[in-house]
Structure formats: structure tokens, C-alpha cells
Amino acid sequence: MILFFQLFLFSLLSDYYSQKSDDTNCFDLKFSKLHLEFFLDEKKISGFNESTFIKNCASDTLIMDLSENMIVDSIFLCNEKTEFLFKKNKLFIPIHHFTNNYFNVKIFYNGSPKIAKNPPWKGGFVYERDNSNMHWVGVACQNDGASLWWPTIDDVSDEPDSLSVEMVVIEPYFLVSNGRLDSIVQLNNSRRKFCWSVSNPINNYNVTFNIANYVHFSDSLKTTYGKLDLDYYVLPSNLNKAKNHFSQVKPMLSFFETKFGPFPFYEDGYKLVETSYLGMEHQSCISYGNQYKNGYLGLHPENIDFDFIIIHETAHEWWGNSLSMINHKDMWIHESFATYAEALYVEEFYGYQEMLNYLNYQKVKIKNKQPIISSNHKTTDIYYKGTWVLHTLRSVLNNDRTWFSILLNLQLEFKHKIVTTNDITKYIENLSGLNLESFFFQYLFNSDLPVFDYFFDENEDGMQLHYRWTSSDDDFSMPLLVTVYESNFNWIYPTKDWKSTPVYIKPDKFKVAENLFLLETNLIK
Ligand SMILES: [Zn+2]
């Protein structure tokens, strides 16, 4: 018996490694149904996840992820109980006896999911109490993976086309999940089952639940694309505050639609749900924990007093939830664009100069310690450097009509799609008509900023500016605005080779447009 299981395990593990290396798209997840009951006092859950897959390769083992502190009771393949192995956070399920490429797997499990140490960054279940000492529970798992609480495949390159969530909790608690609330079913022992459904593709880390003594209010937004339902779930003591504070939502959504196209999930609606942790872009169920303060928990540049969590997390509905990265190393696609959406929001509602002030407020946080494209993001450069890369690109294009058309068309082209960094950069190159290879290579794949070297000398023709780029790529040749004349900025076209141009300004009055470009300057004396 032991030998049999060793052989079985060996064959499954070998299959795992060959599957990982040869074909990561082996199993295409089409649909997931998550059914769970919550035992709040015991901090336990029990239930099942049923997933439907299409098999695209010869592998005879399905491998799913689940935190090993959970207990797997049984697994059914197309309604037949099956053997499985559960080892090192992996579930190995043999499917060799299936000839059908379309199959479903139902995994019954239970346990106590790990508790978040510092949500939403160090994730897990979040158990808090409201000011009436009632349970207030949620989950955040973007960095940890959804497998910390349900069996799934922790791979952002595949999303189910739709999702069903059934969750049972004791009265009087209300449970809010993603998508639409289809029904609330009264069960025995004062329990209620909340049935939610998501009609669009969804990252598994976006799947969430929120349990509290929530009160609900709703609104709707009439747009050129139809009627968007807005639902808000907040703690009873914050109802009046929330009704006032969430008035930022409608003008924000209208503005984002003008810049990024229609809200990507009309079928599922828009929701803000009050959480004890700061926030997370859970699709169509945004976690809101900014405590009804302006800025970031009250911190913001002078005069720029929007609620950071509402604007940033909502921007992720476009940048991250609809247009989604294929791999965590491409996370700038989510965070740089969502952070840049904040700058555009400031430009719209506070003015162009305040937008520059806002960007400069974020600029000091840029570290340049590792490239933006990285398998392990150790700094916040995917946010602050990323937004500055996009701001710089807008300056390079020098044509706002083209720039905003690029942002809009990225959204339309890649709506509900999973993309690589290359998909994004090539698309921008095509629409701009510019060769931006060295631009993206410098800013995304290198940690250092390009350095603008320059010095002055005077000859019989007057004062001369000498300049060049020092950068990681010899082809880097970003045009730049500098003060050739005292009164205004003019374009120059530095390359890696020294160039010179007459300037009609004293050297100590010379300026590089550092409000518009992310770079280092180096005055050679
Ligand atoms: Zn974000």
C-alpha cells in the first residue's frame, strides 16, 4: 500500500513539474461555484468548490492549490468520488480515466484559514468587531493567493468566465460577495444562505466575502451605456457619513467612463463595502476601509482632498480587473495605470497645476532600486514610478488627443482580457506611431533613470548648451523640453552622443521640464 502511494505520488509529482514547464495552459477554468458555511465564533469554514475545466493537453493529473492547513474531506470528478493526494499546498487529482476534455471537480473541505497579519498586504481572513461588538469579517489575499481559503489554481493567467458564490452565515449577519445578489434563502437554526453570481471573468484573488451587521443603500448612474447600479454596504453607525462621503462615486465613474470607456462590469454592478482593512479592488465588490477620510487615511497634498481608496480601487475595475496582467511581474499594468488614473482625476476635478503637484507629491517616493518589471516587487515603484512613466510618455507624445485615445483604446481592445507587458507596449507603439522600444526598456526593465548630462560653454556665437543621454540603452533618445529662451520651454533631441545648441539664457536660469519628465539631471562642471 505504501509503495503504491509512493509510486502514485512520484508519477503525480513528475507530471506536475512537466506540466509546469511544458504547458501552463493545460487546464482552462470555465466556471467556479464556491459554497461555504461560516462558523464565526470558531473561525472556521466548511463547504466545497466545484470547478469546470476544459483540458488542452495530454496531462492526466489536475493540480490545484490549497493551503495545507485546510482539511480536504473528499473530491468528486464528474460526480464520482476519486483518489487524490494533498501535499505541500498542492492537490493532485488523477484524471487519466477521463476521455472527455470537459470535466468538473468538486472538492469538499473545511478548516480555519490563516488569519491576516497585516491586511491587505499580508493577507488572510480578517476578524474584527464593530463598535457594537458584532463580527466584522473579510478576506484579503492578493499577495498570498486565493488558495489560502479555497481550492483553486493560483495562476492569474486564467480566469473563470463566470462565478457563483453561495455562503451561509448566522443571522443577523449580512454577507456581501462579488456580482449580483440573486437570493437570500432562510435555513434552519437562524442561518441564511446568500447567493451571489458574477457574470464576467474574475481573478481568483478578487473573489471575496464580507460579513457584518451591514446596512445597505443603493443608487444608480445613468450613462451613455445604460444604467449602472451602485450598492453600498456599511456599518449601521456610519450610514449617514457614508451617504454623504460616497457622493464622490458618481462624478468619478462618469469621468472614468469618458477616459477609459464603459464601466467594465455593468452586469455585476458597482459596490463599495466597508471593511476593517484599508481597501482592495475586489471586482464589483470594492473593499473600502479609508474610514470616510480624505486622501490616504487623512494624508493628502494640500487642497487635493479626494478619498484615495475610492478613486484608486475603482480605477482598478478598468486597470486590473477588466484588463488584467498575465503574471505578477507585469503588475505595473494594474498599479501604474490605476495610480495614473488618480492623477487624471486630479487634473479633471482640481486642475492641471494641481495634477502636477499631486504627481510631485508621489515622485519623492520613487526608489529606482529594481526594475518595474520584476518577479518580486520590493518597493512601491509599480505605483509611483509607474505613474511617472505614463506621465512622461504623455509628454513625449506631446499630443493629448493621441494620448487619451491610447488609454481609451487599450481598454476597448483588451476589455476582459489577460495581457502581457509586451501586449501593452506594442499597442501603445502602434497607436502612437512611435518607436518606443528604448523608452520602455529604460523605464520598465531597468532600475536606473536616464541621466541628462549637460554643460555650458561660451564661444563667439554666444552661450552653448552641450547635452546627451546616459542610459541603459544606447538607442535611448527621448526628446526633452528645456529652457533655450528664458520665457518658455523648447524641444531638444538628445541621444547618447554629445550635441550642442545655442541658448539665450544664463546657465543659472536654465531649466529642464522636470514636472513633465522622469529623469536625472547631471550638470557637468
Ligand atoms: Zn492598487
Coordinates of C-alpha atoms and ligand atoms in Angstrom, one line a residue:
M1 CA 0.0 0.0 0.0
I2 CA 2.8 2.4 0.9
L3 CA 4.7 1.5 -2.2
F4 CA 1.6 2.1 -4.3
F5 CA 1.1 5.6 -2.9
Q6 CA 4.8 6.4 -3.3
L7 CA 4.6 5.4 -6.9
F8 CA 1.4 7.3 -7.3
L9 CA 2.9 10.4 -5.7
F10 CA 6.0 10.1 -7.8
S11 CA 4.1 9.9 -11.0
L12 CA 1.9 12.8 -10.0
L13 CA 4.8 15.0 -8.9
S14 CA 6.7 14.3 -12.1
D15 CA 3.6 15.1 -14.0
Y16 CA 3.3 18.4 -12.0
Y17 CA 6.8 19.5 -13.0
S18 CA 6.4 18.6 -16.6
Q19 CA 3.0 20.3 -16.7
K20 CA 4.5 23.4 -15.1
S21 CA 7.4 23.6 -17.5
D22 CA 5.7 22.4 -20.7
D23 CA 2.2 23.8 -20.7
T24 CA 0.9 26.1 -18.1
N25 CA -2.3 26.5 -20.0
C26 CA -3.2 22.8 -19.7
F27 CA -6.5 23.3 -17.9
D28 CA -8.8 26.2 -18.9
L29 CA -11.1 27.1 -16.0
K30 CA -14.5 27.9 -17.3
F31 CA -16.7 28.2 -14.2
S32 CA -16.4 28.0 -10.4
K33 CA -19.1 27.6 -7.8
L34 CA -18.0 28.3 -4.2
H35 CA -20.3 27.1 -1.4
L36 CA -19.2 27.8 2.1
E37 CA -20.7 28.0 5.6
F38 CA -19.1 30.3 8.1
F39 CA -18.7 29.5 11.8
L40 CA -17.7 32.9 13.1
D41 CA -17.1 32.1 16.7
E42 CA -14.9 29.1 15.9
K43 CA -13.2 31.0 13.0
K44 CA -13.9 28.0 10.7
I45 CA -15.4 27.4 7.3
S46 CA -16.8 24.3 5.6
G47 CA -18.1 23.6 2.1
F48 CA -17.0 22.9 -1.4
N49 CA -15.7 24.4 -4.6
E50 CA -16.9 23.0 -7.9
S51 CA -14.9 23.9 -10.9
T52 CA -15.5 23.2 -14.6
F53 CA -12.4 22.8 -16.8
I54 CA -11.5 22.2 -20.4
K55 CA -8.4 20.1 -20.8
N56 CA -6.0 21.4 -23.5
C57 CA -3.1 19.0 -23.1
A58 CA -2.2 15.4 -22.5
S59 CA -1.6 15.7 -18.8
D60 CA -3.5 13.1 -16.7
T61 CA -3.3 15.0 -13.4
L62 CA -5.1 18.1 -12.4
I63 CA -3.1 20.1 -9.9
M64 CA -4.9 22.6 -7.7
D65 CA -3.7 24.9 -4.9
L66 CA -5.0 24.9 -1.3
S67 CA -3.3 25.9 1.9
E68 CA -2.2 22.8 3.7
N69 CA -3.7 23.9 7.0
M70 CA -7.1 23.2 5.4
I71 CA -8.7 19.7 5.5
V72 CA -9.9 18.1 2.3
D73 CA -12.8 15.7 3.0
S74 CA -13.4 14.3 -0.4
I75 CA -13.2 15.0 -4.1
F76 CA -15.6 14.1 -6.8
L77 CA -14.8 14.1 -10.5
C78 CA -17.9 14.4 -12.6
N79 CA -19.9 13.1 -9.6
E80 CA -17.6 10.1 -9.0
K81 CA -15.6 10.0 -5.8
T82 CA -11.9 9.9 -6.6
E83 CA -8.5 9.4 -5.1
F84 CA -6.3 12.4 -4.5
L85 CA -3.1 13.5 -2.9
F86 CA -2.8 16.6 -0.8
K87 CA 0.8 17.6 -0.2
K88 CA 2.7 20.9 0.3
N89 CA -0.3 23.1 -0.5
K90 CA -1.0 21.1 -3.7
L91 CA -3.9 18.9 -4.6
F92 CA -3.1 16.2 -7.1
I93 CA -6.2 14.7 -8.8
P94 CA -5.7 11.9 -11.3
I95 CA -8.0 12.4 -14.4
H96 CA -6.4 9.7 -16.6
H97 CA -9.6 7.7 -16.8
F98 CA -11.5 10.6 -18.4
T99 CA -11.6 10.7 -22.1
N100 CA -13.8 13.8 -22.1
N101 CA -11.9 17.1 -22.2
Y102 CA -14.7 18.9 -20.4
F103 CA -15.0 17.9 -16.8
N104 CA -15.8 19.2 -13.3
V105 CA -14.2 18.7 -10.0
K106 CA -16.0 19.2 -6.7
I107 CA -13.7 19.5 -3.6
F108 CA -15.3 19.3 -0.1
Y109 CA -13.1 20.8 2.5
N110 CA -13.1 22.6 5.8
G111 CA -10.8 24.3 8.3
S112 CA -9.5 27.6 9.7
P113 CA -8.0 29.8 7.0
K114 CA -4.9 31.6 8.2
I115 CA -5.5 34.9 9.8
A116 CA -4.2 38.0 8.1
K117 CA -1.1 39.5 9.8
N118 CA -1.3 42.9 8.1
P119 CA -4.2 43.1 5.6
P120 CA -4.4 43.8 2.8
W121 CA -0.6 43.4 2.3
K122 CA -0.1 40.3 4.4
G123 CA -3.3 38.5 3.7
G124 CA -5.7 36.0 5.2
F125 CA -9.0 36.2 7.0
V126 CA -9.6 39.4 8.8
Y127 CA -11.6 39.0 12.1
E128 CA -12.7 42.3 13.7
R129 CA -15.6 43.5 15.7
D130 CA -17.6 46.6 15.0
N131 CA -18.4 49.2 17.8
S132 CA -21.4 47.1 18.9
N133 CA -19.0 44.1 19.3
M134 CA -20.5 42.3 16.4
H135 CA -18.5 40.2 14.0
W136 CA -16.9 42.0 11.1
V137 CA -15.1 39.5 8.9
G138 CA -13.5 39.6 5.4
V139 CA -10.6 38.3 3.4
A140 CA -7.7 39.8 1.5
C141 CA -5.3 37.6 -0.5
Q142 CA -3.9 39.4 -3.5
N143 CA -0.3 38.7 -2.5
D144 CA -0.9 35.3 -0.8
G145 CA -3.3 33.7 -3.3
A146 CA -6.9 32.7 -3.1
S147 CA -5.8 29.1 -2.2
L148 CA -5.4 30.3 1.4
W149 CA -9.1 29.8 1.7
W150 CA -10.5 27.8 -1.2
P151 CA -9.1 25.2 -3.6
T152 CA -8.2 26.9 -6.9
I153 CA -5.3 27.3 -9.3
D154 CA -3.2 30.3 -8.1
D155 CA -2.4 31.4 -11.6
V156 CA -3.6 34.9 -12.7
S157 CA -3.2 33.9 -16.4
D158 CA -6.6 32.0 -16.3
E159 CA -9.9 33.3 -15.0
P160 CA -13.3 31.5 -14.9
D161 CA -15.8 33.1 -17.4
S162 CA -18.2 33.4 -14.5
L163 CA -18.6 32.5 -10.9
S164 CA -21.3 31.5 -8.4
V165 CA -21.0 32.1 -4.7
E166 CA -23.3 30.6 -2.0
M167 CA -22.4 31.4 1.5
V168 CA -24.2 30.6 4.7
V169 CA -23.9 32.7 7.9
I170 CA -26.0 33.0 11.0
E171 CA -28.5 35.8 11.5
P172 CA -28.5 38.8 11.7
Y173 CA -25.3 38.9 9.7
F174 CA -25.3 40.0 6.1
L175 CA -22.9 38.6 3.6
V176 CA -21.7 40.6 0.6
S177 CA -19.7 39.0 -2.2
N178 CA -18.9 39.8 -5.8
G179 CA -21.5 40.4 -8.5
R180 CA -25.3 40.3 -8.1
L181 CA -27.2 39.1 -5.0
D182 CA -29.6 36.6 -6.6
S183 CA -31.3 35.4 -3.4
I184 CA -31.2 35.1 0.3
V185 CA -32.5 31.7 1.4
Q186 CA -33.7 31.2 5.0
L187 CA -32.3 28.0 6.5
N188 CA -32.9 26.3 9.8
N189 CA -31.1 27.3 13.0
S190 CA -31.3 31.0 12.2
R191 CA -29.0 30.7 9.3
R192 CA -29.2 32.4 5.9
K193 CA -27.7 31.5 2.5
F194 CA -26.6 34.4 0.4
C195 CA -26.4 33.5 -3.3
W196 CA -24.3 35.8 -5.4
S197 CA -23.3 35.5 -9.1
V198 CA -20.6 37.1 -11.2
S199 CA -21.3 37.2 -14.9
N200 CA -17.8 38.2 -16.0
P201 CA -14.3 36.8 -15.9
I202 CA -12.7 37.3 -12.5
N203 CA -9.2 36.9 -11.0
N204 CA -9.4 34.4 -8.1
Y205 CA -7.8 36.9 -5.7
N206 CA -10.7 39.2 -6.4
V207 CA -13.2 36.7 -5.1
T208 CA -14.2 37.9 -1.7
F209 CA -16.8 38.0 1.0
N210 CA -17.7 40.5 3.7
I211 CA -19.7 39.6 6.8
A212 CA -21.0 42.2 9.2
N213 CA -24.2 43.7 10.5
Y214 CA -24.3 45.7 7.3
V215 CA -26.9 48.2 6.3
H216 CA -27.4 48.7 2.6
F217 CA -28.3 51.7 0.5
S218 CA -28.3 52.0 -3.3
D219 CA -28.3 54.4 -6.1
S220 CA -27.8 54.3 -9.9
L221 CA -25.9 56.1 -12.5
K222 CA -27.5 56.8 -15.9
T223 CA -24.7 56.8 -18.5
T224 CA -24.4 56.7 -22.3
Y225 CA -24.0 53.0 -21.9
G226 CA -27.1 52.3 -19.8
K227 CA -27.9 52.2 -16.1
L228 CA -25.2 51.2 -13.7
D229 CA -26.4 50.0 -10.3
L230 CA -24.5 51.3 -7.3
D231 CA -24.8 49.5 -4.0
Y232 CA -23.2 50.4 -0.7
Y233 CA -22.9 48.2 2.4
V234 CA -21.7 49.9 5.5
L235 CA -21.8 49.6 9.3
P236 CA -25.0 50.9 10.8
S237 CA -23.2 53.6 12.8
N238 CA -21.6 55.0 9.6
L239 CA -24.8 55.1 7.4
N240 CA -25.2 58.9 7.3
K241 CA -21.5 59.5 7.0
A242 CA -21.3 57.1 4.1
K243 CA -24.3 58.6 2.2
N244 CA -22.5 61.9 2.2
H245 CA -19.0 60.7 1.7
F246 CA -19.8 58.3 -1.2
S247 CA -21.2 61.2 -3.2
Q248 CA -17.7 61.2 -4.8
V249 CA -18.6 58.0 -6.6
K250 CA -20.9 59.2 -9.4
P251 CA -18.8 62.0 -10.8
M252 CA -15.7 59.8 -10.6
L253 CA -17.4 56.9 -12.5
S254 CA -18.7 59.4 -15.1
F255 CA -15.2 60.8 -15.5
F256 CA -13.5 57.4 -15.7
E257 CA -16.0 56.4 -18.4
T258 CA -15.1 59.4 -20.5
K259 CA -11.4 58.5 -20.3
F260 CA -11.4 54.7 -20.1
G261 CA -14.7 53.7 -21.7
P262 CA -17.7 52.0 -20.2
F263 CA -17.5 50.6 -16.7
P264 CA -16.4 47.0 -17.4
F265 CA -19.0 45.1 -15.3
Y266 CA -22.4 46.6 -15.9
E267 CA -24.0 43.1 -15.4
D268 CA -22.4 42.8 -12.0
G269 CA -22.9 46.4 -10.8
Y270 CA -20.6 48.6 -8.7
K271 CA -20.3 48.2 -5.0
L272 CA -18.4 49.7 -2.1
V273 CA -18.3 47.5 1.1
E274 CA -17.0 48.8 4.3
T275 CA -14.1 46.8 5.6
S276 CA -11.8 46.9 8.7
Y277 CA -8.7 46.9 6.5
L278 CA -7.8 49.8 4.2
G279 CA -9.0 48.5 0.8
M280 CA -8.8 46.1 -2.1
E281 CA -10.0 46.2 -5.7
H282 CA -12.3 43.1 -5.3
Q283 CA -14.1 43.1 -8.6
S284 CA -17.6 44.6 -8.4
C285 CA -17.3 44.5 -4.6
I286 CA -14.6 47.0 -3.7
S287 CA -13.3 46.8 -0.1
Y288 CA -13.5 50.3 1.4
G289 CA -11.6 50.9 4.7
N290 CA -10.4 54.5 4.4
Q291 CA -12.7 55.4 7.4
Y292 CA -14.5 58.2 5.5
K293 CA -11.4 60.3 5.5
N294 CA -9.9 62.2 2.6
G295 CA -6.6 61.3 1.0
Y296 CA -5.0 58.2 2.3
L297 CA -6.4 57.8 5.9
G298 CA -6.4 61.6 6.1
L299 CA -3.0 62.2 4.4
H300 CA -3.0 64.2 1.2
P301 CA -1.3 67.1 -0.6
E302 CA -2.7 70.4 0.4
N303 CA -6.1 71.1 -1.4
I304 CA -6.2 67.7 -3.1
D305 CA -8.7 66.1 -0.7
F306 CA -10.4 63.2 -2.6
D307 CA -10.8 59.8 -0.9
F308 CA -7.8 57.9 -2.2
I309 CA -9.3 54.4 -1.7
I310 CA -12.5 55.2 -3.6
I311 CA -10.6 56.6 -6.6
H312 CA -7.7 54.2 -6.7
E313 CA -9.6 51.0 -6.1
T314 CA -12.3 51.9 -8.6
A315 CA -9.7 52.7 -11.2
H316 CA -8.7 49.0 -10.8
E317 CA -12.1 48.0 -12.2
W318 CA -10.7 49.1 -15.6
W319 CA -6.9 48.6 -14.9
G320 CA -6.5 45.2 -13.3
N321 CA -10.0 43.6 -13.2
S322 CA -11.0 44.1 -16.8
L323 CA -7.6 44.5 -18.4
S324 CA -5.6 42.0 -16.3
M325 CA -1.9 41.0 -16.1
I326 CA -0.8 37.6 -17.2
N327 CA 1.9 37.3 -14.5
H328 CA 2.6 39.1 -11.2
K329 CA 5.8 40.5 -12.7
D330 CA 3.5 42.6 -15.0
M331 CA 1.7 44.2 -12.1
W332 CA 2.6 47.7 -13.3
I333 CA -0.3 47.2 -15.7
H334 CA -2.6 47.3 -12.7
E335 CA -0.9 49.6 -10.4
S336 CA 0.8 52.2 -12.6
F337 CA -2.4 52.8 -14.6
A338 CA -4.6 52.9 -11.5
T339 CA -2.2 55.4 -9.9
Y340 CA -2.1 57.4 -13.1
A341 CA -5.9 57.4 -13.1
E342 CA -5.6 59.3 -9.7
A343 CA -3.5 62.0 -11.5
L344 CA -6.1 62.3 -14.3
Y345 CA -8.9 62.6 -11.7
V346 CA -7.0 65.4 -10.0
E347 CA -6.5 67.1 -13.4
E348 CA -10.2 66.9 -14.1
F349 CA -11.5 68.0 -10.7
Y350 CA -8.7 70.2 -9.3
G351 CA -6.9 71.5 -12.4
Y352 CA -3.7 70.8 -14.4
Q353 CA -1.4 72.5 -11.9
E354 CA -2.8 70.5 -9.0
M355 CA -2.2 67.4 -11.1
L356 CA 1.4 68.3 -11.4
N357 CA 1.5 69.0 -7.6
Y358 CA -0.1 65.6 -7.0
L359 CA 2.5 63.8 -9.2
N360 CA 5.3 65.6 -7.5
Y361 CA 3.9 64.6 -4.1
Q362 CA 4.2 60.9 -5.3
K363 CA 7.6 61.4 -7.1
V364 CA 9.6 61.6 -3.9
K365 CA 8.5 58.0 -3.1
I366 CA 10.2 56.6 -6.2
K367 CA 13.1 54.3 -5.2
N368 CA 14.7 53.1 -8.5
K369 CA 16.1 50.1 -6.7
Q370 CA 14.7 47.4 -9.0
P371 CA 13.0 47.4 -12.4
I372 CA 9.3 47.9 -12.6
I373 CA 9.1 44.5 -14.3
S374 CA 10.1 42.2 -11.5
S375 CA 9.1 38.9 -10.1
N376 CA 9.3 40.2 -6.6
H377 CA 8.2 43.8 -6.1
K378 CA 10.1 45.1 -3.1
T379 CA 9.2 48.8 -3.5
T380 CA 6.2 50.8 -4.5
D381 CA 7.7 51.8 -7.8
I382 CA 5.0 50.0 -9.7
Y383 CA 2.7 52.7 -8.3
Y384 CA 4.7 56.0 -8.2
K385 CA 7.4 55.4 -10.8
G386 CA 4.8 53.7 -13.0
T387 CA 2.5 56.8 -12.9
W388 CA 5.5 59.0 -13.7
V389 CA 6.4 56.7 -16.7
L390 CA 2.9 57.2 -18.1
H391 CA 3.1 61.0 -17.4
T392 CA 6.5 61.2 -19.1
L393 CA 5.1 59.2 -22.1
R394 CA 2.2 61.7 -22.4
S395 CA 4.9 64.5 -22.5
V396 CA 6.9 62.6 -25.2
L397 CA 3.8 62.1 -27.3
N398 CA 3.1 65.9 -27.0
N399 CA -0.4 65.2 -28.3
D400 CA -3.2 64.8 -25.8
R401 CA -5.7 63.6 -28.4
T402 CA -3.4 60.7 -29.2
W403 CA -2.6 60.0 -25.6
F404 CA -6.2 59.8 -24.4
S405 CA -7.1 57.8 -27.5
I406 CA -4.4 55.3 -26.5
L407 CA -5.8 55.0 -22.9
L408 CA -9.3 54.5 -24.2
N409 CA -8.4 52.1 -26.9
L410 CA -6.3 50.0 -24.6
Q411 CA -9.4 49.5 -22.5
L412 CA -11.6 48.7 -25.5
E413 CA -9.1 46.4 -27.2
F414 CA -8.3 44.4 -24.0
K415 CA -11.6 44.5 -22.2
H416 CA -11.9 41.4 -20.1
K417 CA -8.6 40.1 -21.4
I418 CA -5.4 39.0 -19.9
V419 CA -2.3 40.8 -21.3
T420 CA 1.4 40.8 -21.2
T421 CA 3.6 43.9 -20.8
N422 CA 4.5 43.4 -24.5
D423 CA 0.8 43.5 -25.5
I424 CA 0.5 46.9 -23.8
T425 CA 3.8 48.5 -25.0
K426 CA 3.3 47.2 -28.6
Y427 CA -0.2 48.5 -28.7
I428 CA 0.9 51.9 -27.5
E429 CA 3.7 51.9 -30.1
N430 CA 1.2 51.1 -32.9
L431 CA -1.3 53.8 -31.9
S432 CA 1.3 56.5 -31.3
G433 CA 3.3 55.6 -34.5
L434 CA 6.5 56.0 -32.4
N435 CA 9.3 53.5 -31.8
L436 CA 9.2 53.4 -28.0
E437 CA 11.2 50.2 -27.6
S438 CA 14.1 52.0 -25.9
F439 CA 11.7 54.1 -23.8
F440 CA 10.0 51.1 -22.3
F441 CA 13.3 49.2 -22.0
Q442 CA 14.8 52.0 -20.0
Y443 CA 11.8 52.7 -17.7
L444 CA 10.3 49.3 -17.2
F445 CA 13.2 46.8 -17.5
N446 CA 15.9 48.9 -15.8
S447 CA 16.0 50.3 -12.3
D448 CA 18.1 53.4 -13.1
L449 CA 16.6 56.6 -14.6
P450 CA 18.0 58.0 -17.8
V451 CA 20.5 60.8 -17.0
F452 CA 20.5 64.1 -18.8
D453 CA 24.2 65.1 -18.9
Y454 CA 24.8 68.7 -19.8
F455 CA 27.2 71.6 -19.5
F456 CA 27.6 75.1 -20.9
D457 CA 30.4 77.0 -22.6
E458 CA 30.6 80.3 -24.4
N459 CA 32.1 80.9 -27.8
E460 CA 31.9 83.6 -30.5
D461 CA 28.3 82.5 -31.2
G462 CA 27.3 83.0 -27.6
M463 CA 26.3 80.6 -24.8
Q464 CA 26.2 76.9 -25.9
L465 CA 24.3 74.0 -24.2
H466 CA 26.0 70.6 -24.7
Y467 CA 23.9 67.6 -23.8
R468 CA 23.4 63.9 -24.1
W469 CA 21.6 60.9 -22.5
T470 CA 23.4 58.4 -20.4
S471 CA 21.1 55.4 -20.1
S472 CA 21.0 51.6 -20.1
D473 CA 20.2 51.5 -23.7
D474 CA 22.3 53.1 -26.4
D475 CA 19.2 53.7 -28.5
F476 CA 17.5 55.8 -25.8
S477 CA 16.7 59.1 -27.4
M478 CA 13.8 60.7 -25.6
P479 CA 13.0 64.3 -26.7
L480 CA 13.1 66.8 -23.9
L481 CA 11.8 70.2 -23.0
V482 CA 14.4 72.7 -21.7
T483 CA 14.6 76.5 -21.5
V484 CA 16.5 77.6 -24.5
Y485 CA 15.0 81.0 -24.1
E486 CA 14.1 82.5 -20.7
S487 CA 10.4 82.7 -21.3
N488 CA 9.5 79.2 -22.4
F489 CA 10.5 75.6 -22.9
N490 CA 11.7 74.3 -26.2
W491 CA 12.3 70.8 -27.5
I492 CA 15.7 69.3 -27.8
Y493 CA 16.5 65.8 -29.1
P494 CA 19.3 64.3 -27.0
T495 CA 20.9 60.9 -27.9
K496 CA 23.8 59.1 -26.4
D497 CA 26.2 61.3 -28.4
W498 CA 27.0 64.8 -27.3
K499 CA 25.0 67.5 -29.2
S500 CA 25.0 71.3 -28.7
T501 CA 22.6 74.1 -29.3
P502 CA 22.8 77.9 -28.6
V503 CA 20.8 79.0 -25.6
Y504 CA 19.7 82.6 -24.9
I505 CA 19.6 82.3 -21.1
K506 CA 22.1 82.4 -18.3
P507 CA 23.2 79.0 -17.1
D508 CA 21.8 79.5 -13.6
K509 CA 18.4 80.2 -15.1
F510 CA 18.4 77.1 -17.3
K511 CA 15.7 74.5 -16.5
V512 CA 14.7 71.0 -17.6
A513 CA 11.0 70.3 -17.5
E514 CA 11.1 68.0 -14.6
N515 CA 7.4 68.5 -14.0
L516 CA 6.8 66.6 -17.2
F517 CA 9.7 64.1 -17.4
L518 CA 11.1 61.5 -15.1
L519 CA 14.8 61.7 -15.3
E520 CA 18.0 62.6 -13.5
T521 CA 20.0 65.7 -14.5
N522 CA 23.7 65.9 -14.3
L523 CA 25.3 69.3 -14.7
I524 CA 29.0 68.7 -15.6
K525 CA 31.2 71.4 -14.3
Ligands
ZN1 ZN -3.8 49.3 -6.5

